[in-house]
XYZ file of C-alpha atoms in Angstrom:
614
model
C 14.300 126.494 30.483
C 15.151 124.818 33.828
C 13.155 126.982 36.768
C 16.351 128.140 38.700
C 16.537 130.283 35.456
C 12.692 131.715 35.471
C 12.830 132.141 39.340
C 15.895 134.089 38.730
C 14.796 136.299 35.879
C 11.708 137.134 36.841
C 14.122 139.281 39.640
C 14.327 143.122 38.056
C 17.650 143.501 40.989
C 18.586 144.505 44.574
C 19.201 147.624 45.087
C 22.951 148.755 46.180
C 23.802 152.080 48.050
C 26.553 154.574 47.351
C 28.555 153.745 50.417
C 28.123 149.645 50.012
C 30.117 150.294 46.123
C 32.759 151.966 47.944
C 33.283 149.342 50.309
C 32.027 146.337 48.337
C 34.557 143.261 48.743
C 36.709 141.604 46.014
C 33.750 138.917 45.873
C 31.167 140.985 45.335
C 32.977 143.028 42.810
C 33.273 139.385 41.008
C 30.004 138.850 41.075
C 28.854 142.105 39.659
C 31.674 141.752 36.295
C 29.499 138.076 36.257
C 26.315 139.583 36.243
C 27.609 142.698 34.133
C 29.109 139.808 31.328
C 25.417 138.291 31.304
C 23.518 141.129 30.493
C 25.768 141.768 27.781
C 25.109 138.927 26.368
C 21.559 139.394 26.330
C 22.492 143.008 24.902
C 24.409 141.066 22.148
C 21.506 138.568 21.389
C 18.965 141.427 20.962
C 21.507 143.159 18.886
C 21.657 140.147 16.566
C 18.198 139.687 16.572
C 17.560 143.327 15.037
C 20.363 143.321 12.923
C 18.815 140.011 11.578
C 15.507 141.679 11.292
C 16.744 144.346 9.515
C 18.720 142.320 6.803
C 14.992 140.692 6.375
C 12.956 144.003 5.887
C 15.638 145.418 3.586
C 15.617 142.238 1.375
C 11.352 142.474 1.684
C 11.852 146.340 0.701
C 13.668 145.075 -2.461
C 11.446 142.775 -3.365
C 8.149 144.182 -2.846
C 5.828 145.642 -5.710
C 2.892 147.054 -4.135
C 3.746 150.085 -3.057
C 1.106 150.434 0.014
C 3.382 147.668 1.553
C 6.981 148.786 0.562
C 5.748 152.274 2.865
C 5.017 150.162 5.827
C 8.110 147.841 5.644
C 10.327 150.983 5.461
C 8.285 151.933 8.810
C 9.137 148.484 10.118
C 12.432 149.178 8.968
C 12.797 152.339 10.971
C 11.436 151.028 13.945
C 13.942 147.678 13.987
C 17.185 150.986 13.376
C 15.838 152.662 16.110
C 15.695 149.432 18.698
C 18.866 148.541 17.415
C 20.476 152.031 18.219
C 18.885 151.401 21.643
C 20.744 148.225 22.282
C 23.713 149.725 21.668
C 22.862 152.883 23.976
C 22.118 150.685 26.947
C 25.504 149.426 27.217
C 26.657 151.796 29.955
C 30.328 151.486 31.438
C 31.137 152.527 34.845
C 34.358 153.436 35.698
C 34.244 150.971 38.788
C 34.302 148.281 35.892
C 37.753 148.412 36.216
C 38.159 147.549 38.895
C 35.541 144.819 39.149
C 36.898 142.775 35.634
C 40.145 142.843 37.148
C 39.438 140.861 39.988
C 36.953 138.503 38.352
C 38.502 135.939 41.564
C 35.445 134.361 42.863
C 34.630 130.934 42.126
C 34.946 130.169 38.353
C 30.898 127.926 37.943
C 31.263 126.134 34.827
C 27.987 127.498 33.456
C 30.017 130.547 32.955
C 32.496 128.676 30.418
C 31.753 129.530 27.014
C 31.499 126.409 24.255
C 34.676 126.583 22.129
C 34.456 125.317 18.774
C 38.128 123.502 18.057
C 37.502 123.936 13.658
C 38.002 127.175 14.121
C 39.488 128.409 17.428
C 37.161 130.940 18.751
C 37.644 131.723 22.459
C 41.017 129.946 23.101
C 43.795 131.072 20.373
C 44.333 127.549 18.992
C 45.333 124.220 20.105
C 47.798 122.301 22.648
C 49.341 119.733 21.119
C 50.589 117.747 23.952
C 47.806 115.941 26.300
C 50.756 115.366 29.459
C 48.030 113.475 31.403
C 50.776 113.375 34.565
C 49.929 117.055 34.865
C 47.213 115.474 37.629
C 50.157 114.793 39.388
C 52.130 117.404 39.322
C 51.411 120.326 41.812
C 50.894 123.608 40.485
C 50.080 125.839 43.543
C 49.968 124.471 47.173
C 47.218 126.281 49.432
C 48.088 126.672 53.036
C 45.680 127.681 55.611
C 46.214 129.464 59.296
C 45.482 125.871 61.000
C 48.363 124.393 59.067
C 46.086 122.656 56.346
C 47.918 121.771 52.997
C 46.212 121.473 49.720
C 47.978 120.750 46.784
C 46.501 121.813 43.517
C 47.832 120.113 40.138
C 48.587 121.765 37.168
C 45.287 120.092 35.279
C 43.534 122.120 37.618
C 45.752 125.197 37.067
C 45.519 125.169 33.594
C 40.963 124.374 34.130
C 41.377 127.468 35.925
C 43.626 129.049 33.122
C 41.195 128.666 30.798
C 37.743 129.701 32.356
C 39.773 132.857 33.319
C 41.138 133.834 30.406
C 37.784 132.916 27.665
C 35.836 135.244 30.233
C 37.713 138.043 30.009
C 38.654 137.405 25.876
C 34.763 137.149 25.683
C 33.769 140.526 27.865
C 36.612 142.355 25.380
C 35.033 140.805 22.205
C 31.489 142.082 23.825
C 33.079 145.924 24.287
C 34.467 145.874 20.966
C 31.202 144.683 19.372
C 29.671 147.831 21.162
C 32.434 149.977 19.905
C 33.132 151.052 23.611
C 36.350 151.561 25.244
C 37.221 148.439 27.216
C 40.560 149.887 28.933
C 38.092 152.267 30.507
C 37.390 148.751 32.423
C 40.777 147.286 33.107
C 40.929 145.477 29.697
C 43.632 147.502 28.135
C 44.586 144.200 26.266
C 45.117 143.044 22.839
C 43.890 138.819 22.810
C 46.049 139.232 19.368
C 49.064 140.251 20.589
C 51.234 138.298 23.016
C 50.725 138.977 26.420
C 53.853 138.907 27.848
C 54.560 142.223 25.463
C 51.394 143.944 26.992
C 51.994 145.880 30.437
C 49.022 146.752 32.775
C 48.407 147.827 36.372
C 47.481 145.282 38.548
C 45.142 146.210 41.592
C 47.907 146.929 43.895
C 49.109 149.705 41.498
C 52.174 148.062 40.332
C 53.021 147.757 36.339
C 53.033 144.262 35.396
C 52.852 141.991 32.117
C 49.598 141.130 31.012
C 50.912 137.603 30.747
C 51.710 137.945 34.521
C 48.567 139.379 35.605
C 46.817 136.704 34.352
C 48.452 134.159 35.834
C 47.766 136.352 38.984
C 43.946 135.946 38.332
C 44.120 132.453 38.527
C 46.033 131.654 41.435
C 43.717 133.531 43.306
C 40.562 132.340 41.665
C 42.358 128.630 42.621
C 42.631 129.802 46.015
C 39.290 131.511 46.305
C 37.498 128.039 45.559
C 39.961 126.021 47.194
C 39.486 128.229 50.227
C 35.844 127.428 50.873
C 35.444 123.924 49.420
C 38.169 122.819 52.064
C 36.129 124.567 54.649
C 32.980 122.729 52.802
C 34.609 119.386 53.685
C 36.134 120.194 56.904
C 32.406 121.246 57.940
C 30.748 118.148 56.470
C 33.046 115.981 58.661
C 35.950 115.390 56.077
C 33.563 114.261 53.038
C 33.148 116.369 49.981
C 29.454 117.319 50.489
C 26.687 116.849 47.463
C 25.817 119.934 45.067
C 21.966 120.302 44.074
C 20.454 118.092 41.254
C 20.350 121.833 39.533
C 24.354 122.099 39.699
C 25.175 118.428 38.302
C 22.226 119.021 35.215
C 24.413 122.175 34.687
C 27.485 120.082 34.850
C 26.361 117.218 32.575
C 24.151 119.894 29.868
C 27.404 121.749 29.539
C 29.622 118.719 28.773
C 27.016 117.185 27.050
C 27.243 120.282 24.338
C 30.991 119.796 24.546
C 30.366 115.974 23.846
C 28.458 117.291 20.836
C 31.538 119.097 19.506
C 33.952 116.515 20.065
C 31.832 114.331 17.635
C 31.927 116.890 15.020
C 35.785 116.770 14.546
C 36.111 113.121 15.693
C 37.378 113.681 19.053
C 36.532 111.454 22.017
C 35.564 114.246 25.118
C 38.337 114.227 27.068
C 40.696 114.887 24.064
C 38.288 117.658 22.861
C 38.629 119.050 26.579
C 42.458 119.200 26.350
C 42.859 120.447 22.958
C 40.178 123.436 24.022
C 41.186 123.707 27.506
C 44.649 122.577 28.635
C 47.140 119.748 29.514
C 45.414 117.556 32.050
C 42.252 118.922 31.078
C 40.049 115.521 30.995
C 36.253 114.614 31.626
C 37.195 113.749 34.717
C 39.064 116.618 35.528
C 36.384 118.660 34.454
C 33.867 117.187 36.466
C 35.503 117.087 39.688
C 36.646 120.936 39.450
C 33.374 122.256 38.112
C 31.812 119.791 40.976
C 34.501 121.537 43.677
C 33.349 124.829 42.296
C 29.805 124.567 42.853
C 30.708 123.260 46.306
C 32.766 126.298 47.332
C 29.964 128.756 45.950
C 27.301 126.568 48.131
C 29.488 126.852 51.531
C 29.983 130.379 50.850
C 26.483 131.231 49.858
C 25.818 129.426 53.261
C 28.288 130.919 55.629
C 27.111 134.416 54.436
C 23.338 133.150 55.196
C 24.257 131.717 58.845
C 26.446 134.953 59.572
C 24.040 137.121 58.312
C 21.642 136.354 60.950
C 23.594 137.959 63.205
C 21.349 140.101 65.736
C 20.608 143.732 64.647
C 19.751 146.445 67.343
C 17.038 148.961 66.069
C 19.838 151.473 67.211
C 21.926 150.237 64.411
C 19.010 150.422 61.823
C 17.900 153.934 62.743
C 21.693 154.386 61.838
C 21.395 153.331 58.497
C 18.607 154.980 57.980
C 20.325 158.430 59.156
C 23.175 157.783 56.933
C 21.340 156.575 53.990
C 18.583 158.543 53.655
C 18.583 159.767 50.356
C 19.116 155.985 49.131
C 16.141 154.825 50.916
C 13.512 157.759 49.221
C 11.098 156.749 46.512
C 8.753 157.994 44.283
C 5.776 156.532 41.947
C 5.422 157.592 38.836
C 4.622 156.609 35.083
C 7.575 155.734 33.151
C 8.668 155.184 29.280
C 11.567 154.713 27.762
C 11.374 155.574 23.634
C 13.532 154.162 20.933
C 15.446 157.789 20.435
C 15.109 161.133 21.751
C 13.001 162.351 18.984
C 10.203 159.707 19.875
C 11.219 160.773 23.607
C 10.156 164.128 23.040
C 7.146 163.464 20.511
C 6.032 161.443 23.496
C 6.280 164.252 26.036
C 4.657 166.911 23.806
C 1.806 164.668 23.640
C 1.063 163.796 26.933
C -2.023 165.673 28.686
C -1.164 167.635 31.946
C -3.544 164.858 33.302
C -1.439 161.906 32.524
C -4.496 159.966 31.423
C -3.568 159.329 27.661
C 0.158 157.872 28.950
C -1.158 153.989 28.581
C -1.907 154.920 25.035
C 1.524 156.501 23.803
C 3.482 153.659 25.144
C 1.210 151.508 23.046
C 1.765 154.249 19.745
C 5.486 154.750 20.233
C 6.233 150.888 21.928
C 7.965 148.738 19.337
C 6.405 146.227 17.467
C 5.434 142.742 18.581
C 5.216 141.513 22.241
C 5.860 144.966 23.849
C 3.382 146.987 21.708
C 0.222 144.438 23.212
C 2.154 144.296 26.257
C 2.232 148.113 26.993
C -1.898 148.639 26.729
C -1.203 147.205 30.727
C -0.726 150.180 33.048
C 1.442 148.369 35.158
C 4.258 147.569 32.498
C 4.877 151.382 32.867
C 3.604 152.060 36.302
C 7.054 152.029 38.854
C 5.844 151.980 42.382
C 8.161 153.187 45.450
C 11.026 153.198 42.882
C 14.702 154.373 44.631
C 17.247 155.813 42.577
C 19.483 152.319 42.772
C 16.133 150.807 40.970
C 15.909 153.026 38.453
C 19.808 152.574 37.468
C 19.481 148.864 37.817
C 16.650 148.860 34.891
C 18.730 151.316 32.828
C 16.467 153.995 32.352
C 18.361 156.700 30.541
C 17.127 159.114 33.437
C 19.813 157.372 35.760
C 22.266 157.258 33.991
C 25.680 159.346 34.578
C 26.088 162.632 33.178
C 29.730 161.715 33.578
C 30.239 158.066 33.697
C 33.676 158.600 33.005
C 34.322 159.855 36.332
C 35.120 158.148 39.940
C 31.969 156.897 41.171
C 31.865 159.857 44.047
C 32.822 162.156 41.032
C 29.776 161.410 39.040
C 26.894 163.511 38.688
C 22.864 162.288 37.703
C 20.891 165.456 36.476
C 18.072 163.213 35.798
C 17.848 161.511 38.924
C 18.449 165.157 40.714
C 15.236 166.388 39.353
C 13.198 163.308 39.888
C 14.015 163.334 43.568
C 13.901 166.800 44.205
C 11.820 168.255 47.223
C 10.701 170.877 44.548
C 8.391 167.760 42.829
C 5.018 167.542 42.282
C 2.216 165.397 41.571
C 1.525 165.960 37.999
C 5.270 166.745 36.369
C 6.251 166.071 33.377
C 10.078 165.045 32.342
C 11.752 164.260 29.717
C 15.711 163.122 30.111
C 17.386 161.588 26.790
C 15.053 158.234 25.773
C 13.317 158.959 29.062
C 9.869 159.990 29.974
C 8.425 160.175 33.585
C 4.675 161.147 34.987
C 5.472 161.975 38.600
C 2.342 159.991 40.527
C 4.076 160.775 44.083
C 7.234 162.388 44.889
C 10.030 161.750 46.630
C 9.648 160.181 50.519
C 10.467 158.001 52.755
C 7.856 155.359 52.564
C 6.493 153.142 55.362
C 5.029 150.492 52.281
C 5.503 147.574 53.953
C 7.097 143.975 52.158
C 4.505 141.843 51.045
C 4.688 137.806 51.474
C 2.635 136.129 47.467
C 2.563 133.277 46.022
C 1.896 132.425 42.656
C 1.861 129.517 39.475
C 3.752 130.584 36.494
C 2.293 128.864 33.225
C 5.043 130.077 30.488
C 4.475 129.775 26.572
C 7.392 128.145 24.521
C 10.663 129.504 24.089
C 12.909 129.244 21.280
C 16.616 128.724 22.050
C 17.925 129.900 25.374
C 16.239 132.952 25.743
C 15.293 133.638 29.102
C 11.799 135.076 28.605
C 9.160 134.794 26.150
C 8.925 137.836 24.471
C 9.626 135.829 20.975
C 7.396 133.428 21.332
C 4.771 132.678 18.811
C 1.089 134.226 19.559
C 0.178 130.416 19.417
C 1.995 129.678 22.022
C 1.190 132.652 24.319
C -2.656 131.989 23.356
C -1.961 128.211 24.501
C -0.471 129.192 27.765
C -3.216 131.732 28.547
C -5.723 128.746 27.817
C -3.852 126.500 30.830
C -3.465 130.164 33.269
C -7.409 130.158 32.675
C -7.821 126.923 33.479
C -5.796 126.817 36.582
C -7.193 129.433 37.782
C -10.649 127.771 37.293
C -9.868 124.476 39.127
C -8.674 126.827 41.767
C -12.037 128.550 42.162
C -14.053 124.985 41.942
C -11.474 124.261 45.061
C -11.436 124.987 48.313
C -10.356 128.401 47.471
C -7.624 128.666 50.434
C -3.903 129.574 50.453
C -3.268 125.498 50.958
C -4.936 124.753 47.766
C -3.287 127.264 45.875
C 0.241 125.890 47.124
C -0.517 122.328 45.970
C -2.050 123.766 42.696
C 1.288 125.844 42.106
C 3.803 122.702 43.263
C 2.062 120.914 40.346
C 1.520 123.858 37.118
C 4.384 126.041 37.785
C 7.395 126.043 35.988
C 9.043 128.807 38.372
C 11.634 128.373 40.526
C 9.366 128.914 43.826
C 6.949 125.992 42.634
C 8.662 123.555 45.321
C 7.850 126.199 47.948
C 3.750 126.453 46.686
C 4.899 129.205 44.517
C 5.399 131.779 47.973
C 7.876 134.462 47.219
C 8.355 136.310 50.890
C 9.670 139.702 52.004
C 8.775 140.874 48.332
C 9.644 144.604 48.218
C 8.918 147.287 45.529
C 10.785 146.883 42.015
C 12.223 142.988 42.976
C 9.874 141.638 40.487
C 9.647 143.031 36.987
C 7.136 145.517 36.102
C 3.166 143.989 35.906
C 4.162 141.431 38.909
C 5.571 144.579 40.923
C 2.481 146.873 40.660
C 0.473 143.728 41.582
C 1.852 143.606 44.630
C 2.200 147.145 45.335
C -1.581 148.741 44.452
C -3.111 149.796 47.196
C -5.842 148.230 47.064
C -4.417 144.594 47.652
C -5.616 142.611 50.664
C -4.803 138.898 51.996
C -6.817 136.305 49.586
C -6.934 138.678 46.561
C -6.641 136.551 43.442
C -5.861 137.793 40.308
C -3.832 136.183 36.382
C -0.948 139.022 35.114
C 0.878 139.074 32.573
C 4.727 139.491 32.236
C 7.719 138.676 29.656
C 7.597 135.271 31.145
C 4.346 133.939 30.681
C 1.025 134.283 32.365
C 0.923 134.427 36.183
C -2.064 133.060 38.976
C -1.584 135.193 41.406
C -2.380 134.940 45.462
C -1.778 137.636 47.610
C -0.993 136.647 51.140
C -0.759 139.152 52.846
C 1.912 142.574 54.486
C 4.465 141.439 56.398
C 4.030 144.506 58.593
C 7.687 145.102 57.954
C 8.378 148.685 56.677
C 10.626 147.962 53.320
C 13.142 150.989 54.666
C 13.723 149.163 57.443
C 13.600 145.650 55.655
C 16.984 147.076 53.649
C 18.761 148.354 56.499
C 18.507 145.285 58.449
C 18.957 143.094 55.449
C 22.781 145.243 54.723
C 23.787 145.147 58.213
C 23.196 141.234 58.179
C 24.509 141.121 54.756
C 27.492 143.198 55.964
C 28.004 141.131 58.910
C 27.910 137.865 56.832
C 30.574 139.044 54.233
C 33.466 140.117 57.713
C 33.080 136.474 58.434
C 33.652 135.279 54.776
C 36.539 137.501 54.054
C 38.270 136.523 57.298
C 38.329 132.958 55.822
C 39.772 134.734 53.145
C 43.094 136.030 54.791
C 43.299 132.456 56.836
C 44.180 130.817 53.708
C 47.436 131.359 51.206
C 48.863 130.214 47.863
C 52.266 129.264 47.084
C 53.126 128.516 43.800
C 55.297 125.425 42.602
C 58.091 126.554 40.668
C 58.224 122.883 39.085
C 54.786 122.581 38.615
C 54.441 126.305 36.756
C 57.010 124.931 34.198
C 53.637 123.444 32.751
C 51.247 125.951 33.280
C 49.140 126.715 30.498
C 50.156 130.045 28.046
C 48.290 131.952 25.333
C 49.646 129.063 22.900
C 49.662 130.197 19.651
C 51.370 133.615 20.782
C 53.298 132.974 24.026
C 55.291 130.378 23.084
């Protein structure tokens, strides 16, 4: 796995207030359907994974003689039911989802492009059969900004934009209807087997339109979303197309190396593989420049929202936010499990001792088998420190979820979260709430816990496939990595033991994302990291120097613990969402300086649902 990928998942989510949903921008809404499409898929690959263990255990069951054995494989069979009617539990739909997969706008990254397999037509619904190659030439949509600047946008492009748009959303509909869920609920009241031009929906400006026609809609703005910032990318890099990362173009040339892959299985050359799966025009080269153009449009924006956002904040405006988001900004600490089912749920709750002090050892009985079983005997896998109610709902935990969830988002109501951060809490109860059971450690307050500055060298076992952690890897290969953490962690105690020796010792073992940086992570605050790295950080007992190895689903971790950043993580957030706030004004006043105009020529070509539309 490259380390943008570890850095990134090792991230358990920001936290988002009530009033920032209601006010979130079209981009950020876009961002959230992205991030809400990859933990499906992560849903979906556990769900295969169990359904594929269960097929195993049931053939096993048959099979089996003694019958000592055949008991415990019906246990193991049990256990892989129950984890699999968990998966499909933690799909939850919100009824913002709407909303946010109907203006999936933002800049299309081509990481986000599904493979498509020409044989047999998955994603796309079948084949163009006419390459037009003067499509590069032929201008789709013209983009027009305030300052008079024209950018004309051919229909190869249209129809690379045509096609990333429309296998997202076929793909998030094939993910609800895999879950059995209602995906009109969230704005995909569509049928990828019917024609689209038959289909009617309401666009975001509450007028009935055509399927067919709100899709096109999609991507002329996603064309003039990207368009929008890379010209500004140029225009700022005095009129030359600045470089992406060595990260973006690996991602570029991985992805059309798989495609390149393909095209050998059904004897096409690449570029004709690219137009039969994507579109007229659709070539290599097309390809790379717009996946190139895309990167660079996510870079300038990523950057103007930096440089904006360090915009000066008063400390009238954060006692403000503070005021006005009180409730938001409240945590608690407390022991926390979530079971495979409410019956284990409750078994759990009966058994736990007023004390707490047995709760280690039921999330080892009732954890599931393999990785998470060994991985629970660690207090701090269930141990949430300074935990808001926006941290809890990020994780999933049944406990914060909607009692209502099909209701407006100021409509909805969280019974679970009501009692956990109620002033009526004490040290000492005991909850139980669906799959969910909590050990209150500390109720609800405003804590002054200030963020903490770490670093630290991640030595990960082998993975197998694209999974993003290494929960499935062999016990081999998690006893060879925990060889090389000890190790490490040796040559840094025969060292000069200093911060400046751990750096250069995590620049050269780490596979994280931070190993360029010595492996420092800064303005860390409680619940960023997942679980064991989190109550590292957090136990109050830490002080600058303290080294220590954790464990997480990622591998084995050498810790260093610089030191509090004397920063109170309250007032950390508020300044952090004013800047963030500030940052996003600027970017959506680019927005409105730019408009698209579509060619009525040029749209004569535009690519259709193929097999259906036309």
């Amino acid at each position: 796995m490259a380390k943008k990928e570890l850095n990134d998942d090792l991230f358990a989510g920001d936290s988002i207030s009530d009033g920032e949903k209601k006010n979130k921008s079209k981009k950020n809404s876009a961002k959230k359907a992205q991030s809400a499409a990859k933990k499906a898929e992560k849903l979906a690959a556990k769900r295969a994974k169990y359904e594929e263990e269960i097929k195993t255990l049931k053939a096993s069951i048959e099979s089996e003689t003694d019958a000592n054995k055949k008991e415990e494989l019906q246990k193991q069979l049990a256990k892989a039911k129950a984890n699999l009617e968990k998966v499909g539990k933690g799909v939850n739909i919100a009824n913002d989802q709407k909303k946010i997969i109907k203006s999936v706008v933002a800049v299309v990254i081509v990481v986000a492009l599904l493979v498509t397999y020409v044989s047999t037509g998955l994603v796309r619904k079948g084949f163009v059969h006419s390459t037009l190659q003067w499509t590069t030439h032929l201008t789709a949509v013209t983009i027009t900004s305030e300052d008079g600047d024209k950018i004309k946008v051919p229909v190869s492009t249209y129809n690379y934009y045509f096609s990333t748009t429309y296998n997202n959303l076929m793909s998030t509909k094939q993910l609800y209807d895999q879950y059995g869920l209602d995906a009109s609920k969230a704005g995909l009241d569509v049928d990828f087997d019917k024609s689209l031009s038959s289909q009617k929906t309401t666009n975001e400006d509450d007028k009935v339109v055509t399927w067919s026609q709100h899709l096109e809609d999609m991507v002329i703005k996603a064309i003039e979303d990207t368009y929008t910032f890379y010209n500004e990318a140029v225009k700022a890099n005095n009129g030359e197309e600045p470089e992406i990362t060595a990260e973006q173009q690996k991602q570029i040339d991985d992805t059309l190396g798989k495609y390149k892959e393909n095209a050998n299985k059904y004897g096409y050359t690449l570029s004709a593989y690219l137009v039969k799966a994507m579109g007229k025009g659709v070539t290599e080269s097309v390809f790379r420049q717009e996946s190139k153009r895309s990167y660079i449009a996510d870079n300038y924006r990523k950057e103007l929202q930096t440089n904006n956002s360090k915009a000066e904040i008063t400390q009238e405006q954060i006692d403000t936010y503070k005021n006005e988001h009180l409730d938001d900004l409240k945590s608690v600490d407390i022991r926390i499990f979530e079971a495979s089912n409410e019956d284990e749920a409750t078994a759990f709750k009966n058994e736990l001792k007023k004390d707490g002090s047995n709760f280690t050892d039921l999330c080892v009985k009732y954890a599931p088998e393999g990785f998470y079983k060994d991985f629970s005997k660690d207090p701090g896998s269930s141990t949430q420190l300074y935990v808001t109610k926006s941290a809890l709902q990020n994780a999933g935990f049944a406990i914060a979820t909607a009692d209502n969830n099909d209701a407006e988002e100021d409509q909805k109501t969280y019974s679970g979260l009501d009692w956990l951060f109620s002033a009526d809490r004490v040290k000492g109860d005991i909850y139980q709430h669906s799959t969910t059971v909590v050990y209150v450690l500390e109720p609800a307050r405003l804590s002054n816990v200030n963020t903490v500055n770490v670093r630290h060298i991640l030595i990960a076992p082998e993975k197998k496939g694209n999974e993003s952690n290494a929960v499935s890897a062999s016990q081999e290969d998690w006893d060879k990595a925990y060889k090389e953490a000890k190790d490490v962690l040796a040559a840094y105690n025969k060292g000069a033991k200093t911060e400046d020796s751990f750096a250069e010792l995590a620049k050269e073992k780490s596979v994280d994302g931070s190993a360029s940086k010595g492996g420092l992570y800064e303005n860390i605050y409680p619940n960023q990291m997942v679980s064991t790295f989190n109550y590292w950080c957090f136990d109050s007992s830490r002080k600058a120097g303290d080294v220590d190895m954790i464990k997480t689903e990622y591998g084995y971790h050498i810790m260093y613990f610089v030191g509090q950043t004397g920063t109170p993580v309250w007032e950390f957030t508020a300044k952090t969402e004013l800047q963030n706030a500030a940052g996003q004004t600027e970017s959506e006043k680019l927005d409105e300086a730019y408009t698209a105009k579509v060619n009525w020529f040029g749209s004569r070509y535009f690519e259709k649902d193929v097999d259906i539309d036309r």
